[in-house]
XYZ file of C-alpha atoms in Angstrom:
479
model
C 75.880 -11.826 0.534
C 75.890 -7.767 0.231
C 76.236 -6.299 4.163
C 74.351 -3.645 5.551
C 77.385 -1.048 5.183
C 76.451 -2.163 1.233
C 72.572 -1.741 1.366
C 72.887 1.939 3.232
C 75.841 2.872 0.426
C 73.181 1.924 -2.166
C 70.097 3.888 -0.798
C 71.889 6.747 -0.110
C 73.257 7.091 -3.928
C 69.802 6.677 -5.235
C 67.644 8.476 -2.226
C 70.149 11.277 -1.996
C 72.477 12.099 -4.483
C 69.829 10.499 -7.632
C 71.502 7.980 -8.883
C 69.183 5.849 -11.544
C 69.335 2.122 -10.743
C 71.278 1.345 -13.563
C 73.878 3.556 -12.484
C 74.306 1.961 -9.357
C 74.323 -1.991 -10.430
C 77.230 -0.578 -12.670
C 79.037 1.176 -10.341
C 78.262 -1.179 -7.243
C 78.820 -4.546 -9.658
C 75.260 -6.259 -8.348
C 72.192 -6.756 -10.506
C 69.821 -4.181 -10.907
C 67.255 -6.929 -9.424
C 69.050 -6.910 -6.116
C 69.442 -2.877 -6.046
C 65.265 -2.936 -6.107
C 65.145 -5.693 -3.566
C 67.561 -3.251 -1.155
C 65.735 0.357 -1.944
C 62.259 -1.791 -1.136
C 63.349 -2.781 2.260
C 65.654 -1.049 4.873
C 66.073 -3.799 7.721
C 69.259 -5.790 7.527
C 70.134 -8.368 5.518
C 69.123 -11.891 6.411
C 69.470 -15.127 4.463
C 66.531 -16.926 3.046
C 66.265 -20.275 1.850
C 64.879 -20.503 -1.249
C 64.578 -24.409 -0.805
C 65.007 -26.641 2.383
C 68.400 -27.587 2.683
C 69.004 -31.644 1.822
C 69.007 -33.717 4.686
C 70.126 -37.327 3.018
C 71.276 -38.777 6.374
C 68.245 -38.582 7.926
C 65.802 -38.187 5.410
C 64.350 -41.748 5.320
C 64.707 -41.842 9.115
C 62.716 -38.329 10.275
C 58.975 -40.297 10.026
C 60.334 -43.522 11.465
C 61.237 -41.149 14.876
C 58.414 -39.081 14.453
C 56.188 -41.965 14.340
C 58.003 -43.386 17.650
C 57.153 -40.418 19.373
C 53.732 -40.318 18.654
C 53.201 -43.897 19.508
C 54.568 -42.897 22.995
C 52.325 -40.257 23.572
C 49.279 -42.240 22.361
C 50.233 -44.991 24.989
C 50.027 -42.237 28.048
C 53.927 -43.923 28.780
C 55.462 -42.426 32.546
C 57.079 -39.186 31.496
C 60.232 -40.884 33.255
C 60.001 -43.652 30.912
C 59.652 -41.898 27.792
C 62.277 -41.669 24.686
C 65.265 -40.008 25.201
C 67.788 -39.273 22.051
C 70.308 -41.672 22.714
C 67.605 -44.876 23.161
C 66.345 -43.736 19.649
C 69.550 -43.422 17.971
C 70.103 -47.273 20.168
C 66.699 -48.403 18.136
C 67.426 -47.496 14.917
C 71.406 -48.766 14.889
C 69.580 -52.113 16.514
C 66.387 -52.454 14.305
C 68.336 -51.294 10.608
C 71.399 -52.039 10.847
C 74.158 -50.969 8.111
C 71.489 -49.089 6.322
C 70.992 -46.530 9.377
C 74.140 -44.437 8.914
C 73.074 -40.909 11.031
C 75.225 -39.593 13.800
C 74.054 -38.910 17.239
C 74.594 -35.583 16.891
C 72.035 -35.543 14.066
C 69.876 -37.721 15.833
C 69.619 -35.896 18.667
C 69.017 -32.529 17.153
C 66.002 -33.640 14.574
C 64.578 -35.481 17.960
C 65.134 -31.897 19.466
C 62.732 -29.972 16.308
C 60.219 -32.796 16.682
C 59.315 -32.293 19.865
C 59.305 -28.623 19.890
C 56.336 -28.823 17.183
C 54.019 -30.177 20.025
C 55.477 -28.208 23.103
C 52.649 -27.342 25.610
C 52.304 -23.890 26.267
C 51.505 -22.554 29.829
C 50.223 -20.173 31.912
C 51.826 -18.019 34.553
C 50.046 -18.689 37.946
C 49.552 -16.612 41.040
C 47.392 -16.103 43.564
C 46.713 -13.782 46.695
C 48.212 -13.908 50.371
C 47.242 -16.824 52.241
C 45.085 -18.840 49.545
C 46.815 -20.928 48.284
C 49.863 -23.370 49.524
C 51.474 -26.612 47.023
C 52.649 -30.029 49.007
C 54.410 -32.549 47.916
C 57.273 -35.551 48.674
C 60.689 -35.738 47.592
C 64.029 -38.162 48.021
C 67.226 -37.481 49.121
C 70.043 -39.483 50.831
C 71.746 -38.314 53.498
C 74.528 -40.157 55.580
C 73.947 -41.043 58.907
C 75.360 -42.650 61.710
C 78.055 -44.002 58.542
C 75.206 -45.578 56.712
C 74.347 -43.711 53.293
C 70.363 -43.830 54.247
C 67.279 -42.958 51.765
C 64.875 -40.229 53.512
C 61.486 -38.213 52.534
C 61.081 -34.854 52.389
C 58.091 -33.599 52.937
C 58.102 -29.829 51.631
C 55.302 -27.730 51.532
C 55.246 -24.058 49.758
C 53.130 -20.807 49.941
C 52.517 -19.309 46.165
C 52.256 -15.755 47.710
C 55.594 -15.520 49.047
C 57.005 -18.465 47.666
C 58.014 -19.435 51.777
C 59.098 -22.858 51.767
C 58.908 -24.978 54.367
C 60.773 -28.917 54.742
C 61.221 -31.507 56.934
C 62.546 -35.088 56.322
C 61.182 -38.494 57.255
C 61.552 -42.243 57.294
C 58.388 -42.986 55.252
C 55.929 -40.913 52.891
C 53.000 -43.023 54.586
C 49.986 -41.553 55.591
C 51.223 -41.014 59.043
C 53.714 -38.364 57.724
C 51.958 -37.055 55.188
C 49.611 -35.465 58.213
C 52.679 -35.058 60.737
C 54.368 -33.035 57.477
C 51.105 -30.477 57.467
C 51.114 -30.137 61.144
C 54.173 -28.756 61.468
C 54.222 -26.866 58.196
C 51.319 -24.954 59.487
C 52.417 -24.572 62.884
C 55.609 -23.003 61.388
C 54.085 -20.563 59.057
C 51.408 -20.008 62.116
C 48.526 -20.133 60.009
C 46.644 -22.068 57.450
C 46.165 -21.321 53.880
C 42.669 -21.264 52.468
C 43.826 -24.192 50.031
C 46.289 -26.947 49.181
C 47.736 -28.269 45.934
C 48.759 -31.935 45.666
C 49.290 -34.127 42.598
C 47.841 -37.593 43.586
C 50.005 -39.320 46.413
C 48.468 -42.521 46.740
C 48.431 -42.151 50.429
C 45.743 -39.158 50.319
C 43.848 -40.155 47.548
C 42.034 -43.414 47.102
C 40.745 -43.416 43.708
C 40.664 -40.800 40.877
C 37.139 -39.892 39.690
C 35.907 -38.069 36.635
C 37.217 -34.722 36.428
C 38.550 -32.638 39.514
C 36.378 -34.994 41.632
C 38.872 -37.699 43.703
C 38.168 -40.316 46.704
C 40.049 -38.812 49.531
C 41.523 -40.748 52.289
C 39.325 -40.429 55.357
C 42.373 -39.131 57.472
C 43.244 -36.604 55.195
C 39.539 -35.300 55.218
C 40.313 -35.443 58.641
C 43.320 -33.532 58.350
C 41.351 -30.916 56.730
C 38.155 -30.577 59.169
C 40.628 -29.979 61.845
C 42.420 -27.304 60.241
C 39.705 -26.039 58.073
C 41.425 -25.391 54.395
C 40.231 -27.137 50.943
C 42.147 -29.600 49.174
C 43.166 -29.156 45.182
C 44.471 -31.848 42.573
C 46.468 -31.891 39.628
C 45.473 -33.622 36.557
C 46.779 -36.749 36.656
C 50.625 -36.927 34.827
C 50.497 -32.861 34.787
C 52.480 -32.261 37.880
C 53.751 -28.936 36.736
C 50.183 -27.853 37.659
C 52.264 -27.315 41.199
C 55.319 -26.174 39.628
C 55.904 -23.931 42.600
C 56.934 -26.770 45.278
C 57.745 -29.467 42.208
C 60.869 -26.600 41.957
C 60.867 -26.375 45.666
C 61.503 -29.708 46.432
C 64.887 -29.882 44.265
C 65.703 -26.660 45.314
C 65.500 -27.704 49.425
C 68.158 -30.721 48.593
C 70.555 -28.823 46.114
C 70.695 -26.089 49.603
C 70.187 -27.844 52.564
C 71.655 -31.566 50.911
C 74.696 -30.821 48.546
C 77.434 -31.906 49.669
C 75.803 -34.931 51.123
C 75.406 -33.817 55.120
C 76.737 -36.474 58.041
C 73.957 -36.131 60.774
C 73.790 -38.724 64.012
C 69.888 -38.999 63.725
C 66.591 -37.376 61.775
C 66.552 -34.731 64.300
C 69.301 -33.587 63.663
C 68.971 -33.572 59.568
C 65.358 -31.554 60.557
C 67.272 -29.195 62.988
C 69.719 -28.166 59.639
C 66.947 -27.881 57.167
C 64.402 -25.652 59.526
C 67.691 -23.880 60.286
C 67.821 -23.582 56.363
C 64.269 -22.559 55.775
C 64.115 -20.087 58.606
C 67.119 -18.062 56.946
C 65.279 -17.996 53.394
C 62.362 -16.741 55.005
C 64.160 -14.063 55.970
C 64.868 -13.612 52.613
C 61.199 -12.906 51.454
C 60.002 -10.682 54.702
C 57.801 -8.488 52.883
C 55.728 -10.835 50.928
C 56.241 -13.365 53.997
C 54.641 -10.477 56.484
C 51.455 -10.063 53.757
C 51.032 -13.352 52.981
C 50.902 -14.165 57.251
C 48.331 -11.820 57.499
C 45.928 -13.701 54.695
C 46.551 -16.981 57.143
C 43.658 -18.082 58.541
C 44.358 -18.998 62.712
C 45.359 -22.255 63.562
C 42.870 -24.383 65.843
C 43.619 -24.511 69.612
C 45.113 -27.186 69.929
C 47.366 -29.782 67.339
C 45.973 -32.354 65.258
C 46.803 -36.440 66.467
C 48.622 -37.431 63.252
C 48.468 -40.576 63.656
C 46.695 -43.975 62.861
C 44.981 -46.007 65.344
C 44.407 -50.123 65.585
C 43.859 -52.728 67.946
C 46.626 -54.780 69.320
C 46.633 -57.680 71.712
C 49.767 -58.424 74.001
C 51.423 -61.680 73.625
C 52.740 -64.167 76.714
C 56.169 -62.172 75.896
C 54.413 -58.859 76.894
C 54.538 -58.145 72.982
C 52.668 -56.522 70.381
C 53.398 -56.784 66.592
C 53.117 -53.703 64.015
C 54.403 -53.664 60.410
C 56.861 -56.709 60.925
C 57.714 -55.472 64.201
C 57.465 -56.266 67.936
C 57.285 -53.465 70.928
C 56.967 -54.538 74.528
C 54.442 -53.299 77.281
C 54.229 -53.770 80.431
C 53.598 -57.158 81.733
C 50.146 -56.488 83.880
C 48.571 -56.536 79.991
C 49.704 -59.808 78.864
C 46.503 -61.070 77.064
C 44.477 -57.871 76.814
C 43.855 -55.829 73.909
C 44.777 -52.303 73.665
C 44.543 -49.323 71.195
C 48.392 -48.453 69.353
C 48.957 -45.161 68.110
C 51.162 -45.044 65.034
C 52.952 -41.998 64.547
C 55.552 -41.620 61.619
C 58.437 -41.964 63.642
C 56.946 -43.809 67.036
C 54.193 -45.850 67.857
C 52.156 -45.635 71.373
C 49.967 -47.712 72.658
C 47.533 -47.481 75.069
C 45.397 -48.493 77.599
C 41.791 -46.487 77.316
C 43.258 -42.940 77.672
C 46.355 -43.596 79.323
C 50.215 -44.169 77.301
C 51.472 -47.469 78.658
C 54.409 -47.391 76.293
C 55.938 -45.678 73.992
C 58.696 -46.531 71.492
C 60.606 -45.305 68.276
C 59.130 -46.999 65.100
C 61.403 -49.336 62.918
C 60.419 -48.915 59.124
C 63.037 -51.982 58.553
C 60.999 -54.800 60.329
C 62.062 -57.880 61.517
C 63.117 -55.724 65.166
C 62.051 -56.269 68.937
C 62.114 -53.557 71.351
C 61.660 -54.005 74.550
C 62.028 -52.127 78.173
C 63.414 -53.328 81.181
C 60.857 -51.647 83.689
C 58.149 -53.786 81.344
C 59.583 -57.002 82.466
C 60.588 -55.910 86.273
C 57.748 -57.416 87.599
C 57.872 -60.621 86.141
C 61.939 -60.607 87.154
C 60.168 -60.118 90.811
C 59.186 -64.054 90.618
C 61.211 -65.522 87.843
C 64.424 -63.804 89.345
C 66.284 -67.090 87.663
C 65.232 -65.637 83.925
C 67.438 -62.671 84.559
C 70.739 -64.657 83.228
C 69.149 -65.427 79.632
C 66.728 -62.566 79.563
C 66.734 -60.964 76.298
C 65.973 -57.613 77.595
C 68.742 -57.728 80.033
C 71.369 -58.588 77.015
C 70.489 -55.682 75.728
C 71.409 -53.444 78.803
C 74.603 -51.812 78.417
C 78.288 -54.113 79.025
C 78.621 -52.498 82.626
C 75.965 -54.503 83.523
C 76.739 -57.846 81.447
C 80.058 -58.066 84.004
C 77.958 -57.436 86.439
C 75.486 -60.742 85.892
C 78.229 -63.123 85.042
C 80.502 -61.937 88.128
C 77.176 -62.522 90.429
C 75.870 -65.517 88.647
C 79.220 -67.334 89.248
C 80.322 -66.093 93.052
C 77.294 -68.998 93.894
C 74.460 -70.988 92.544
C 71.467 -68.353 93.502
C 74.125 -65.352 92.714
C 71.585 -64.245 89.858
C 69.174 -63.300 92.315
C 71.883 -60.282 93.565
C 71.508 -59.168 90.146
C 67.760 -58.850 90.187
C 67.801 -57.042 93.426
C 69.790 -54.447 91.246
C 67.994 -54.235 88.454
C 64.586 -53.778 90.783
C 66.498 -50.675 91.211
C 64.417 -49.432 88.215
C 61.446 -49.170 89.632
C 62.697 -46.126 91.669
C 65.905 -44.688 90.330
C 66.391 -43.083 87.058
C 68.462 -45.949 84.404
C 70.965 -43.255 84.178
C 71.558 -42.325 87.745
C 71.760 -46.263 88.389
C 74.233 -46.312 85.692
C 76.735 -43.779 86.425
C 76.545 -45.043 90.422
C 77.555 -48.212 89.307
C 80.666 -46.764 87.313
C 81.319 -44.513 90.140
C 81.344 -47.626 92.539
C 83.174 -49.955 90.348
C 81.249 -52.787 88.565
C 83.675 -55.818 89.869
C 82.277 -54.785 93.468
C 79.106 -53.222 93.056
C 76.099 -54.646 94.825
C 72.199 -53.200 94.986
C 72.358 -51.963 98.044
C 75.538 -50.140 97.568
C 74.298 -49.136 94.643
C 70.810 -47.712 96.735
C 73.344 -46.115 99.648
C 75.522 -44.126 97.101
C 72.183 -42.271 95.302
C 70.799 -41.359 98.457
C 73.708 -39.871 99.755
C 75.497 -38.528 96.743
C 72.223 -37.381 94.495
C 69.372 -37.048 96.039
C 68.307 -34.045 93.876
C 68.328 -36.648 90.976
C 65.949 -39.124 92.170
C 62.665 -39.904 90.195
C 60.929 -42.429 92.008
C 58.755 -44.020 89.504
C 55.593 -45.822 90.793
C 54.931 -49.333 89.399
C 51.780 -49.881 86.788
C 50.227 -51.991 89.183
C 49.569 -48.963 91.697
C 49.454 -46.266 89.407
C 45.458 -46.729 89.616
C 45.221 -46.102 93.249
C 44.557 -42.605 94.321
C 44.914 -41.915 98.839
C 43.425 -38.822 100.389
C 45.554 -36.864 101.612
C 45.427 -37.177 105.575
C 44.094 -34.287 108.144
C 46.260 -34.358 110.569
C 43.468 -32.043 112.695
C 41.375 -35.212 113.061
């Protein structure tokens, strides 16, 4: 093949010093056909087929594939669960044998042109400063407390500035799907006048004909409180919110690689708002335009949680998602309203918390307070050596019930009298008086002696359920 140091050598002879073409394909050794070809065009040389080159490996085999992926696409298969190049090449060794004789190589780079024919084009997208924001849930496994532990990311992204925010929870129920908004939009201190999802099957209830969708009632909810309109993908086309799709992977490659050791979720959100805070910093210009698009956020927060009936149990009990949480024993038998949150549950009576607890996605869990079963202790003093809510105390206090229980029969009933304790002194203060003491000595009203004289700055007296009705006057003393 003749170079372009050749083709300039050749137009120059003929162009400028008149050379005849014959002249030329004698001096130059090339046919005169080629010397027309070169004085016709002045671009460089390039090499043209004249025919398609053979391809016998593969020749019987290119509309076996092609028929494959067609098949795939016809069947609307999960774009996870689609053909890959090595599964083909897997097919066609299993399904023909000997007479299949392709490499993988070759397999993988005709699999390569075939799709390319029917790539998808796109759009670039964009939008102005405070319209629109993308949501959306992601994986990632973190260690914590030694335990390699699966958590959701909730990460939600302005398209403006491209400001990401991300925080991590236990579930991607309902409950944080709603807690993941609130604080989004409390962090960028506004609300967007729209939000992208794709179709998480704990906002929407049922897909309708076109853009139209059933919406979960809570996240219509979500969205009278706050006051911005809510925007879906077409199903399978997720790219449709490429912005946070990217920003999700892009939160756990930066704020998850190498694997972080945290003692709780607080402290994995405390590293990844630490995270998000710093790359907002990054975008400051865009971030300070697209802030002032935001519409105000309402006065006060939205409750993003769900709400259901409970009745307590003879074991001052109530059961949630496999679960059991105690209250506090002057509701045994009455029904009250729990309050689930994504990472507690609440439940109360009219108005009023009675108790509040950390939620267990594991199931199969009791947790239980001692100041819920103090009262019953009162009269059933004898229950304190098997109680299951005073095994759980810490082992300060397990010496402390078997050294009573055995110095005489009723011995258990000096262990009560410090537990009572409760229902006036902080657990802690209690706690660290009885190290301070000793535990192998330790009685309640040592126990009572030492806080008043050593801490009485830490006191909390805490008033029992029964009386926390009552309400006295306060007394004129002029009377």
């Amino acid at each position: 093949m003749l170079e372009m140091v050749d083709k300039e050598y050749i137009r120059k002879r003929y162009y400028v010093d008149g050379w005849s073409i014959r002249k030329i394909s004698r001096q130059c050794q090339v046919s005169r056909q080629t010397v027309r070809k070169m004085l016709a065009d002045a671009d460089i040389p390039k090499y043209r087929l004249t025919k398609p080159r053979s391809r016998p490996a593969m020749e019987r085999w290119i509309p076996v594939i092609e028929s494959w992926l067609k098949e795939e696409e016809k069947a609307g298969a999960p774009k996870k669960q689609r053909y890959v190049s090595s599964r083909i090449y897997e097919r066609l060794q299993e399904e023909y044998g000997e007479e299949f004789t392709a490499a993988e190589s070759t397999v993988r780079y005709w699999v390569s042109r075939l799709r390319k024919r029917n790539q998808e084009a796109y759009i670039p997208l964009t939008s102005d400063a405070g319209e629109l924001a993308q949501a959306d849930f992601g994986r990632v496994v973190v260690q914590m407390r030694g335990k390699k532990t699966e958590v959701s990311l909730f990460v939600m992204r302005l398209q403006y500035s491209g400001v990401i925010f991300a925080c991590a929870f236990s579930t991607e129920k309902i409950e944080a799907f709603l807690e993941g908004h609130r604080r989004a939009l409390e962090w960028f201190g506004g609300v967007p006048r729209s939000v992208r999802y794709d179709h998480p099957k704990t906002a929407v209830t049922k897909i309708l004909a076109g853009p139209a969708r059933e919406e979960h009632v809570l996240l219509s909810n979500l969205r009278a409180h706050y006051l911005f309109d809510s925007e879906f993908c077409r199903p399978g086309e997720p790219h449709e919110k490429g912005s946070v799709e990217h920003g999700v992977g892009y939160v756990r490659r930066h704020t998850c690689v190498p694997v972080p050791d945290v003692a709780n979720l607080g402290a994995l959100n405390d590293l990844i708002l630490q995270w998000c805070e710093k790359e907002r910093g990054k975008r400051w210009s865009a971030w300070e335009q697209e802030r002032a698009g935001l519409r105000a956020l309402p006065k006060r927060p939205h409750c993003c949680a769900t709400t259901r009936p409970v009745t307590v149990n003879k074991l001052c009990l109530v059961s949630f998602d496999h679960n059991r949480y105690s209250v506090p024993s002057i509701y045994v038998g009455k029904t009250l309203l729990m309050r689930v949150y994504a990472e507690r549950i609440e439940v109360l009576d009219k108005e009023r918390v009675v108790a509040s607890h950390p939620r267990s996605h594991e199931g199969k869990q009791t947790f239980m307070e001692l100041e819920h079963y103090l009262p019953i202790l009162a009269y059933k003093p004898h229950a304190a050596t098997h109680a299951a809510v005073v095994r759980q105390l810490p082992e300060v206090y397990q010496r402390i019930r078997v050294r009573m229980a055995n110095s005489r029969p009723d011995g258990y009933k000096d262990f009560v009298a410090i537990l009572m304790l409760h229902q006036v002194w902080r657990a802690e203060d209690i706690l660290r008086a009885i190290k301070e003491i000793g535990p192998d000595i330790v009685t309640a009203d040592q126990i009572h002696r030492h806080l008043l004289r050593n801490s009485p700055e830490s006191a909390s007296p805490v008033v029992p359920d029964g009386l926390q009705m009552y309400r006295l006057a306060q007394p004129n003393p002029s009377r």
